[in-house]
Amino acid sequence: MIGVKKKEDEFFQLLIEFSGKIVIAGEAFTDLVNDYTNVEEKVAQMKVIETECDMQAHKIMAAIRASFVTPFDREDIYEIANEMDAIVDSLEEVANRFVVFDVKELKPAAIQMTINIMQAIRELEVLFKHLSEVKKNNVVKEQIIEVNRIENEGDLLYRKSLAELFRDEKDPIELIKWKHIFEQLEHSLDSCEHVANIIEGVVTKYA
């Protein structure tokens, strides 16, 4: 039983490490949008962080394949790792598009959407730190609710931003650029919610 517990703890630790890397990615992206200078350097750093997150996801997949014991279904861990990776993939995609699209100035809506994403990322970090204690307290359930609340708030902002974009932007090229950027930011926040929802299913399954 001690060996089993140790193996389960390894998975919880891998997920905690992954959530920590996602926080780093979120902070780097937040710095980019809040201080939109040295853009190419910051975008290059985002790529480095995104690659590190990919490696962490692969590390979790390798652990799934190598282990006979997991704290919950392998399919659930696989989905969680994939969605965690998707959070960063979307942020790196946006950062890259700032350069590719030659974006000179950021729209306030993009900055606000980034705030929502960072809030959700930090809530997920707390969630993962307490995931192994899910049967002892309600922290995980409370974090799931909070991530969903943030996503709902972000969804309203996304719709409002798109409506304003299509109403006010007269340059079709700019419209296409910002539609894509807003969509990718929304994807990142959606992935935060997807992670929380998968964990909610796991919690229900093993309650």
PDB file of C-alpha atoms in Angstrom:
ATOM      1  CA  MET A   1       0.000   0.000   0.000  1.00  0.00           C
ATOM      2  CA  ILE A   2       2.905   2.322   0.701  1.00  0.00           C
ATOM      3  CA  GLY A   3       4.187   1.738  -2.829  1.00  0.00           C
ATOM      4  CA  VAL A   4       0.761   2.454  -4.281  1.00  0.00           C
ATOM      5  CA  LYS A   5       0.490   5.707  -2.335  1.00  0.00           C
ATOM      6  CA  LYS A   6       3.941   6.757  -3.530  1.00  0.00           C
ATOM      7  CA  LYS A   7       2.986   6.169  -7.170  1.00  0.00           C
ATOM      8  CA  GLU A   8      -0.221   8.194  -6.778  1.00  0.00           C
ATOM      9  CA  ASP A   9       1.689  11.028  -5.124  1.00  0.00           C
ATOM     10  CA  GLU A  10       4.053  11.134  -8.125  1.00  0.00           C
ATOM     11  CA  PHE A  11       1.133  11.911 -10.436  1.00  0.00           C
ATOM     12  CA  PHE A  12      -0.199  14.614  -8.149  1.00  0.00           C
ATOM     13  CA  GLN A  13       3.294  16.135  -8.033  1.00  0.00           C
ATOM     14  CA  LEU A  14       3.621  16.055 -11.831  1.00  0.00           C
ATOM     15  CA  LEU A  15       0.322  17.911 -12.161  1.00  0.00           C
ATOM     16  CA  ILE A  16       1.378  20.467  -9.535  1.00  0.00           C
ATOM     17  CA  GLU A  17       4.628  21.035 -11.445  1.00  0.00           C
ATOM     18  CA  PHE A  18       2.686  21.449 -14.682  1.00  0.00           C
ATOM     19  CA  SER A  19       0.317  23.996 -13.132  1.00  0.00           C
ATOM     20  CA  GLY A  20       3.358  25.915 -11.882  1.00  0.00           C
ATOM     21  CA  LYS A  21       4.786  26.052 -15.400  1.00  0.00           C
ATOM     22  CA  ILE A  22       1.436  27.303 -16.698  1.00  0.00           C
ATOM     23  CA  VAL A  23       1.540  30.103 -14.115  1.00  0.00           C
ATOM     24  CA  ILE A  24       4.970  31.069 -15.462  1.00  0.00           C
ATOM     25  CA  ALA A  25       3.555  31.094 -19.005  1.00  0.00           C
ATOM     26  CA  GLY A  26       0.603  33.198 -17.898  1.00  0.00           C
ATOM     27  CA  GLU A  27       2.871  35.674 -16.120  1.00  0.00           C
ATOM     28  CA  ALA A  28       5.112  35.976 -19.189  1.00  0.00           C
ATOM     29  CA  PHE A  29       2.119  36.606 -21.418  1.00  0.00           C
ATOM     30  CA  THR A  30       0.690  39.106 -18.932  1.00  0.00           C
ATOM     31  CA  ASP A  31       4.005  40.976 -18.950  1.00  0.00           C
ATOM     32  CA  LEU A  32       3.863  41.054 -22.750  1.00  0.00           C
ATOM     33  CA  VAL A  33       0.402  42.612 -22.923  1.00  0.00           C
ATOM     34  CA  ASN A  34       0.933  44.994 -19.995  1.00  0.00           C
ATOM     35  CA  ASP A  35       4.303  46.220 -21.263  1.00  0.00           C
ATOM     36  CA  TYR A  36       4.081  45.907 -25.024  1.00  0.00           C
ATOM     37  CA  THR A  37       7.769  46.563 -25.700  1.00  0.00           C
ATOM     38  CA  ASN A  38      10.609  44.284 -26.837  1.00  0.00           C
ATOM     39  CA  VAL A  39       7.820  42.213 -28.309  1.00  0.00           C
ATOM     40  CA  GLU A  40       9.925  39.820 -30.382  1.00  0.00           C
ATOM     41  CA  GLU A  41      12.133  38.953 -27.396  1.00  0.00           C
ATOM     42  CA  LYS A  42       9.130  38.299 -25.172  1.00  0.00           C
ATOM     43  CA  VAL A  43       7.426  36.233 -27.862  1.00  0.00           C
ATOM     44  CA  ALA A  44      10.579  34.143 -28.240  1.00  0.00           C
ATOM     45  CA  GLN A  45      10.550  33.559 -24.471  1.00  0.00           C
ATOM     46  CA  MET A  46       6.910  32.484 -24.679  1.00  0.00           C
ATOM     47  CA  LYS A  47       7.972  29.826 -27.197  1.00  0.00           C
ATOM     48  CA  VAL A  48      10.626  28.554 -24.804  1.00  0.00           C
ATOM     49  CA  ILE A  49       8.060  28.287 -22.003  1.00  0.00           C
ATOM     50  CA  GLU A  50       5.525  26.627 -24.299  1.00  0.00           C
ATOM     51  CA  THR A  51       8.134  24.007 -25.223  1.00  0.00           C
ATOM     52  CA  GLU A  52       8.830  23.361 -21.532  1.00  0.00           C
ATOM     53  CA  CYS A  53       5.103  22.848 -20.988  1.00  0.00           C
ATOM     54  CA  ASP A  54       5.011  20.407 -23.910  1.00  0.00           C
ATOM     55  CA  MET A  55       7.831  18.467 -22.266  1.00  0.00           C
ATOM     56  CA  GLN A  56       5.927  18.372 -18.970  1.00  0.00           C
ATOM     57  CA  ALA A  57       2.853  17.040 -20.754  1.00  0.00           C
ATOM     58  CA  HIS A  58       4.994  14.337 -22.404  1.00  0.00           C
ATOM     59  CA  LYS A  59       6.457  13.525 -18.985  1.00  0.00           C
ATOM     60  CA  ILE A  60       2.961  12.905 -17.638  1.00  0.00           C
ATOM     61  CA  MET A  61       2.052  10.769 -20.675  1.00  0.00           C
ATOM     62  CA  ALA A  62       5.207   8.700 -20.160  1.00  0.00           C
ATOM     63  CA  ALA A  63       4.320   8.225 -16.496  1.00  0.00           C
ATOM     64  CA  ILE A  64       0.846   7.019 -17.501  1.00  0.00           C
ATOM     65  CA  ARG A  65       2.338   4.429 -19.861  1.00  0.00           C
ATOM     66  CA  ALA A  66       4.930   3.265 -17.340  1.00  0.00           C
ATOM     67  CA  SER A  67       2.706   2.978 -14.275  1.00  0.00           C
ATOM     68  CA  PHE A  68       0.281   0.271 -13.241  1.00  0.00           C
ATOM     69  CA  VAL A  69      -1.052   2.542 -10.512  1.00  0.00           C
ATOM     70  CA  THR A  70      -2.665   5.941 -11.100  1.00  0.00           C
ATOM     71  CA  PRO A  71      -4.764   8.036  -8.686  1.00  0.00           C
ATOM     72  CA  PHE A  72      -7.642   8.006 -11.203  1.00  0.00           C
ATOM     73  CA  ASP A  73      -8.348   6.770 -14.720  1.00  0.00           C
ATOM     74  CA  ARG A  74      -5.532   7.096 -17.228  1.00  0.00           C
ATOM     75  CA  GLU A  75      -7.954   8.620 -19.748  1.00  0.00           C
ATOM     76  CA  ASP A  76      -8.803  11.392 -17.280  1.00  0.00           C
ATOM     77  CA  ILE A  77      -5.153  12.176 -16.577  1.00  0.00           C
ATOM     78  CA  TYR A  78      -4.467  12.195 -20.326  1.00  0.00           C
ATOM     79  CA  GLU A  79      -7.329  14.661 -20.938  1.00  0.00           C
ATOM     80  CA  ILE A  80      -6.254  16.891 -18.061  1.00  0.00           C
ATOM     81  CA  ALA A  81      -2.668  17.062 -19.332  1.00  0.00           C
ATOM     82  CA  ASN A  82      -3.842  17.788 -22.883  1.00  0.00           C
ATOM     83  CA  GLU A  83      -6.102  20.624 -21.777  1.00  0.00           C
ATOM     84  CA  MET A  84      -3.421  22.072 -19.512  1.00  0.00           C
ATOM     85  CA  ASP A  85      -1.098  22.097 -22.509  1.00  0.00           C
ATOM     86  CA  ALA A  86      -3.797  23.761 -24.614  1.00  0.00           C
ATOM     87  CA  ILE A  87      -3.932  26.728 -22.209  1.00  0.00           C
ATOM     88  CA  VAL A  88      -0.325  27.588 -22.991  1.00  0.00           C
ATOM     89  CA  ASP A  89      -0.553  26.651 -26.674  1.00  0.00           C
ATOM     90  CA  SER A  90      -3.271  29.271 -27.170  1.00  0.00           C
ATOM     91  CA  LEU A  91      -1.312  31.952 -25.319  1.00  0.00           C
ATOM     92  CA  GLU A  92       1.813  31.222 -27.348  1.00  0.00           C
ATOM     93  CA  GLU A  93      -0.287  31.340 -30.511  1.00  0.00           C
ATOM     94  CA  VAL A  94      -1.545  34.817 -29.607  1.00  0.00           C
ATOM     95  CA  ALA A  95       1.962  36.021 -28.745  1.00  0.00           C
ATOM     96  CA  ASN A  96       3.237  34.699 -32.068  1.00  0.00           C
ATOM     97  CA  ARG A  97       0.417  36.396 -33.955  1.00  0.00           C
ATOM     98  CA  PHE A  98       1.312  39.747 -32.410  1.00  0.00           C
ATOM     99  CA  VAL A  99       4.533  39.502 -34.428  1.00  0.00           C
ATOM    100  CA  VAL A 100       3.134  37.807 -37.547  1.00  0.00           C
ATOM    101  CA  PHE A 101       0.228  40.284 -37.756  1.00  0.00           C
ATOM    102  CA  ASP A 102       2.554  43.192 -36.981  1.00  0.00           C
ATOM    103  CA  VAL A 103       0.287  44.365 -34.170  1.00  0.00           C
ATOM    104  CA  LYS A 104       1.373  47.865 -33.139  1.00  0.00           C
ATOM    105  CA  GLU A 105      -1.025  48.466 -30.277  1.00  0.00           C
ATOM    106  CA  LEU A 106      -3.142  46.145 -28.146  1.00  0.00           C
ATOM    107  CA  LYS A 107      -6.861  46.552 -27.678  1.00  0.00           C
ATOM    108  CA  PRO A 108      -8.065  47.008 -24.079  1.00  0.00           C
ATOM    109  CA  ALA A 109     -10.290  43.932 -24.439  1.00  0.00           C
ATOM    110  CA  ALA A 110      -7.211  41.740 -25.022  1.00  0.00           C
ATOM    111  CA  ILE A 111      -5.659  43.056 -21.814  1.00  0.00           C
ATOM    112  CA  GLN A 112      -8.852  42.357 -19.850  1.00  0.00           C
ATOM    113  CA  MET A 113      -9.167  38.867 -21.342  1.00  0.00           C
ATOM    114  CA  THR A 114      -5.576  38.226 -20.250  1.00  0.00           C
ATOM    115  CA  ILE A 115      -6.492  39.240 -16.695  1.00  0.00           C
ATOM    116  CA  ASN A 116      -9.300  36.667 -16.707  1.00  0.00           C
ATOM    117  CA  ILE A 117      -7.007  33.954 -18.055  1.00  0.00           C
ATOM    118  CA  MET A 118      -4.379  34.693 -15.404  1.00  0.00           C
ATOM    119  CA  GLN A 119      -7.022  34.556 -12.674  1.00  0.00           C
ATOM    120  CA  ALA A 120      -8.212  31.154 -13.902  1.00  0.00           C
ATOM    121  CA  ILE A 121      -4.640  29.846 -14.152  1.00  0.00           C
ATOM    122  CA  ARG A 122      -3.949  30.848 -10.549  1.00  0.00           C
ATOM    123  CA  GLU A 123      -7.175  29.182  -9.375  1.00  0.00           C
ATOM    124  CA  LEU A 124      -6.111  25.980 -11.158  1.00  0.00           C
ATOM    125  CA  GLU A 125      -2.744  26.125  -9.420  1.00  0.00           C
ATOM    126  CA  VAL A 126      -4.504  26.154  -6.040  1.00  0.00           C
ATOM    127  CA  LEU A 127      -6.773  23.333  -7.231  1.00  0.00           C
ATOM    128  CA  PHE A 128      -3.853  21.086  -8.168  1.00  0.00           C
ATOM    129  CA  LYS A 129      -2.034  21.781  -4.921  1.00  0.00           C
ATOM    130  CA  HIS A 130      -5.067  20.406  -3.066  1.00  0.00           C
ATOM    131  CA  LEU A 131      -6.159  17.689  -5.498  1.00  0.00           C
ATOM    132  CA  SER A 132      -4.710  14.880  -3.386  1.00  0.00           C
ATOM    133  CA  GLU A 133      -6.818  16.120  -0.439  1.00  0.00           C
ATOM    134  CA  VAL A 134     -10.105  16.128  -2.346  1.00  0.00           C
ATOM    135  CA  LYS A 135     -11.766  13.750   0.137  1.00  0.00           C
ATOM    136  CA  LYS A 136     -10.592  15.765   3.131  1.00  0.00           C
ATOM    137  CA  ASN A 137     -11.868  19.260   2.274  1.00  0.00           C
ATOM    138  CA  ASN A 138     -13.837  21.324  -0.249  1.00  0.00           C
ATOM    139  CA  VAL A 139     -10.961  23.370  -1.680  1.00  0.00           C
ATOM    140  CA  VAL A 140     -10.973  21.581  -5.049  1.00  0.00           C
ATOM    141  CA  LYS A 141     -14.744  21.935  -5.438  1.00  0.00           C
ATOM    142  CA  GLU A 142     -14.548  25.624  -4.553  1.00  0.00           C
ATOM    143  CA  GLN A 143     -11.778  26.164  -7.117  1.00  0.00           C
ATOM    144  CA  ILE A 144     -13.807  24.406  -9.809  1.00  0.00           C
ATOM    145  CA  ILE A 145     -16.720  26.760  -9.136  1.00  0.00           C
ATOM    146  CA  GLU A 146     -14.416  29.789  -9.245  1.00  0.00           C
ATOM    147  CA  VAL A 147     -12.812  28.769 -12.557  1.00  0.00           C
ATOM    148  CA  ASN A 148     -16.275  28.323 -14.061  1.00  0.00           C
ATOM    149  CA  ARG A 149     -17.308  31.749 -12.763  1.00  0.00           C
ATOM    150  CA  ILE A 150     -14.244  33.362 -14.321  1.00  0.00           C
ATOM    151  CA  GLU A 151     -14.893  31.591 -17.635  1.00  0.00           C
ATOM    152  CA  ASN A 152     -18.492  32.786 -17.683  1.00  0.00           C
ATOM    153  CA  GLU A 153     -17.285  36.335 -17.072  1.00  0.00           C
ATOM    154  CA  GLY A 154     -14.700  35.901 -19.818  1.00  0.00           C
ATOM    155  CA  ASP A 155     -17.296  34.554 -22.224  1.00  0.00           C
ATOM    156  CA  LEU A 156     -19.384  37.704 -21.816  1.00  0.00           C
ATOM    157  CA  LEU A 157     -16.292  39.836 -22.418  1.00  0.00           C
ATOM    158  CA  TYR A 158     -15.394  37.813 -25.523  1.00  0.00           C
ATOM    159  CA  ARG A 159     -18.854  38.265 -27.037  1.00  0.00           C
ATOM    160  CA  LYS A 160     -18.844  41.982 -26.230  1.00  0.00           C
ATOM    161  CA  SER A 161     -15.369  42.371 -27.739  1.00  0.00           C
ATOM    162  CA  LEU A 162     -16.372  40.624 -30.961  1.00  0.00           C
ATOM    163  CA  ALA A 163     -19.531  42.707 -31.250  1.00  0.00           C
ATOM    164  CA  GLU A 164     -17.547  45.934 -30.832  1.00  0.00           C
ATOM    165  CA  LEU A 165     -14.926  44.724 -33.288  1.00  0.00           C
ATOM    166  CA  PHE A 166     -17.459  44.019 -36.034  1.00  0.00           C
ATOM    167  CA  ARG A 167     -19.308  47.236 -35.288  1.00  0.00           C
ATOM    168  CA  ASP A 168     -16.376  49.636 -35.081  1.00  0.00           C
ATOM    169  CA  GLU A 169     -13.471  48.226 -37.101  1.00  0.00           C
ATOM    170  CA  LYS A 170     -13.532  49.530 -40.677  1.00  0.00           C
ATOM    171  CA  ASP A 171     -10.307  47.912 -41.864  1.00  0.00           C
ATOM    172  CA  PRO A 172     -11.094  44.305 -42.911  1.00  0.00           C
ATOM    173  CA  ILE A 173      -7.497  43.193 -42.344  1.00  0.00           C
ATOM    174  CA  GLU A 174      -7.520  44.500 -38.782  1.00  0.00           C
ATOM    175  CA  LEU A 175     -10.868  42.827 -38.227  1.00  0.00           C
ATOM    176  CA  ILE A 176      -9.487  39.454 -39.336  1.00  0.00           C
ATOM    177  CA  LYS A 177      -6.390  39.887 -37.159  1.00  0.00           C
ATOM    178  CA  TRP A 178      -8.269  40.734 -34.002  1.00  0.00           C
ATOM    179  CA  LYS A 179     -11.002  38.162 -34.533  1.00  0.00           C
ATOM    180  CA  HIS A 180      -8.293  35.490 -34.537  1.00  0.00           C
ATOM    181  CA  ILE A 181      -6.554  36.965 -31.480  1.00  0.00           C
ATOM    182  CA  PHE A 182      -9.769  37.173 -29.478  1.00  0.00           C
ATOM    183  CA  GLU A 183     -10.675  33.604 -30.465  1.00  0.00           C
ATOM    184  CA  GLN A 184      -7.317  32.257 -29.277  1.00  0.00           C
ATOM    185  CA  LEU A 185      -7.587  34.123 -25.974  1.00  0.00           C
ATOM    186  CA  GLU A 186     -11.052  32.639 -25.536  1.00  0.00           C
ATOM    187  CA  HIS A 187      -9.656  29.176 -26.328  1.00  0.00           C
ATOM    188  CA  SER A 188      -7.087  29.582 -23.570  1.00  0.00           C
ATOM    189  CA  LEU A 189      -9.753  30.468 -21.010  1.00  0.00           C
ATOM    190  CA  ASP A 190     -11.996  27.665 -22.282  1.00  0.00           C
ATOM    191  CA  SER A 191      -9.157  25.210 -21.713  1.00  0.00           C
ATOM    192  CA  CYS A 192      -8.898  26.396 -18.101  1.00  0.00           C
ATOM    193  CA  GLU A 193     -12.575  25.589 -17.676  1.00  0.00           C
ATOM    194  CA  HIS A 194     -12.177  22.242 -19.443  1.00  0.00           C
ATOM    195  CA  VAL A 195      -9.447  21.265 -16.971  1.00  0.00           C
ATOM    196  CA  ALA A 196     -11.723  22.172 -14.063  1.00  0.00           C
ATOM    197  CA  ASN A 197     -14.649  20.296 -15.598  1.00  0.00           C
ATOM    198  CA  ILE A 198     -12.630  17.119 -16.157  1.00  0.00           C
ATOM    199  CA  ILE A 199     -11.490  17.229 -12.541  1.00  0.00           C
ATOM    200  CA  GLU A 200     -15.087  17.802 -11.445  1.00  0.00           C
ATOM    201  CA  GLY A 201     -15.998  14.591 -13.274  1.00  0.00           C
ATOM    202  CA  VAL A 202     -13.147  12.765 -11.586  1.00  0.00           C
ATOM    203  CA  VAL A 203     -14.203  14.040  -8.160  1.00  0.00           C
ATOM    204  CA  THR A 204     -17.777  12.900  -8.793  1.00  0.00           C
ATOM    205  CA  LYS A 205     -16.633   9.510 -10.070  1.00  0.00           C
ATOM    206  CA  TYR A 206     -14.463   8.797  -7.043  1.00  0.00           C
ATOM    207  CA  ALA A 207     -16.603  10.471  -4.369  1.00  0.00           C
TER     208      ALA A 207
END
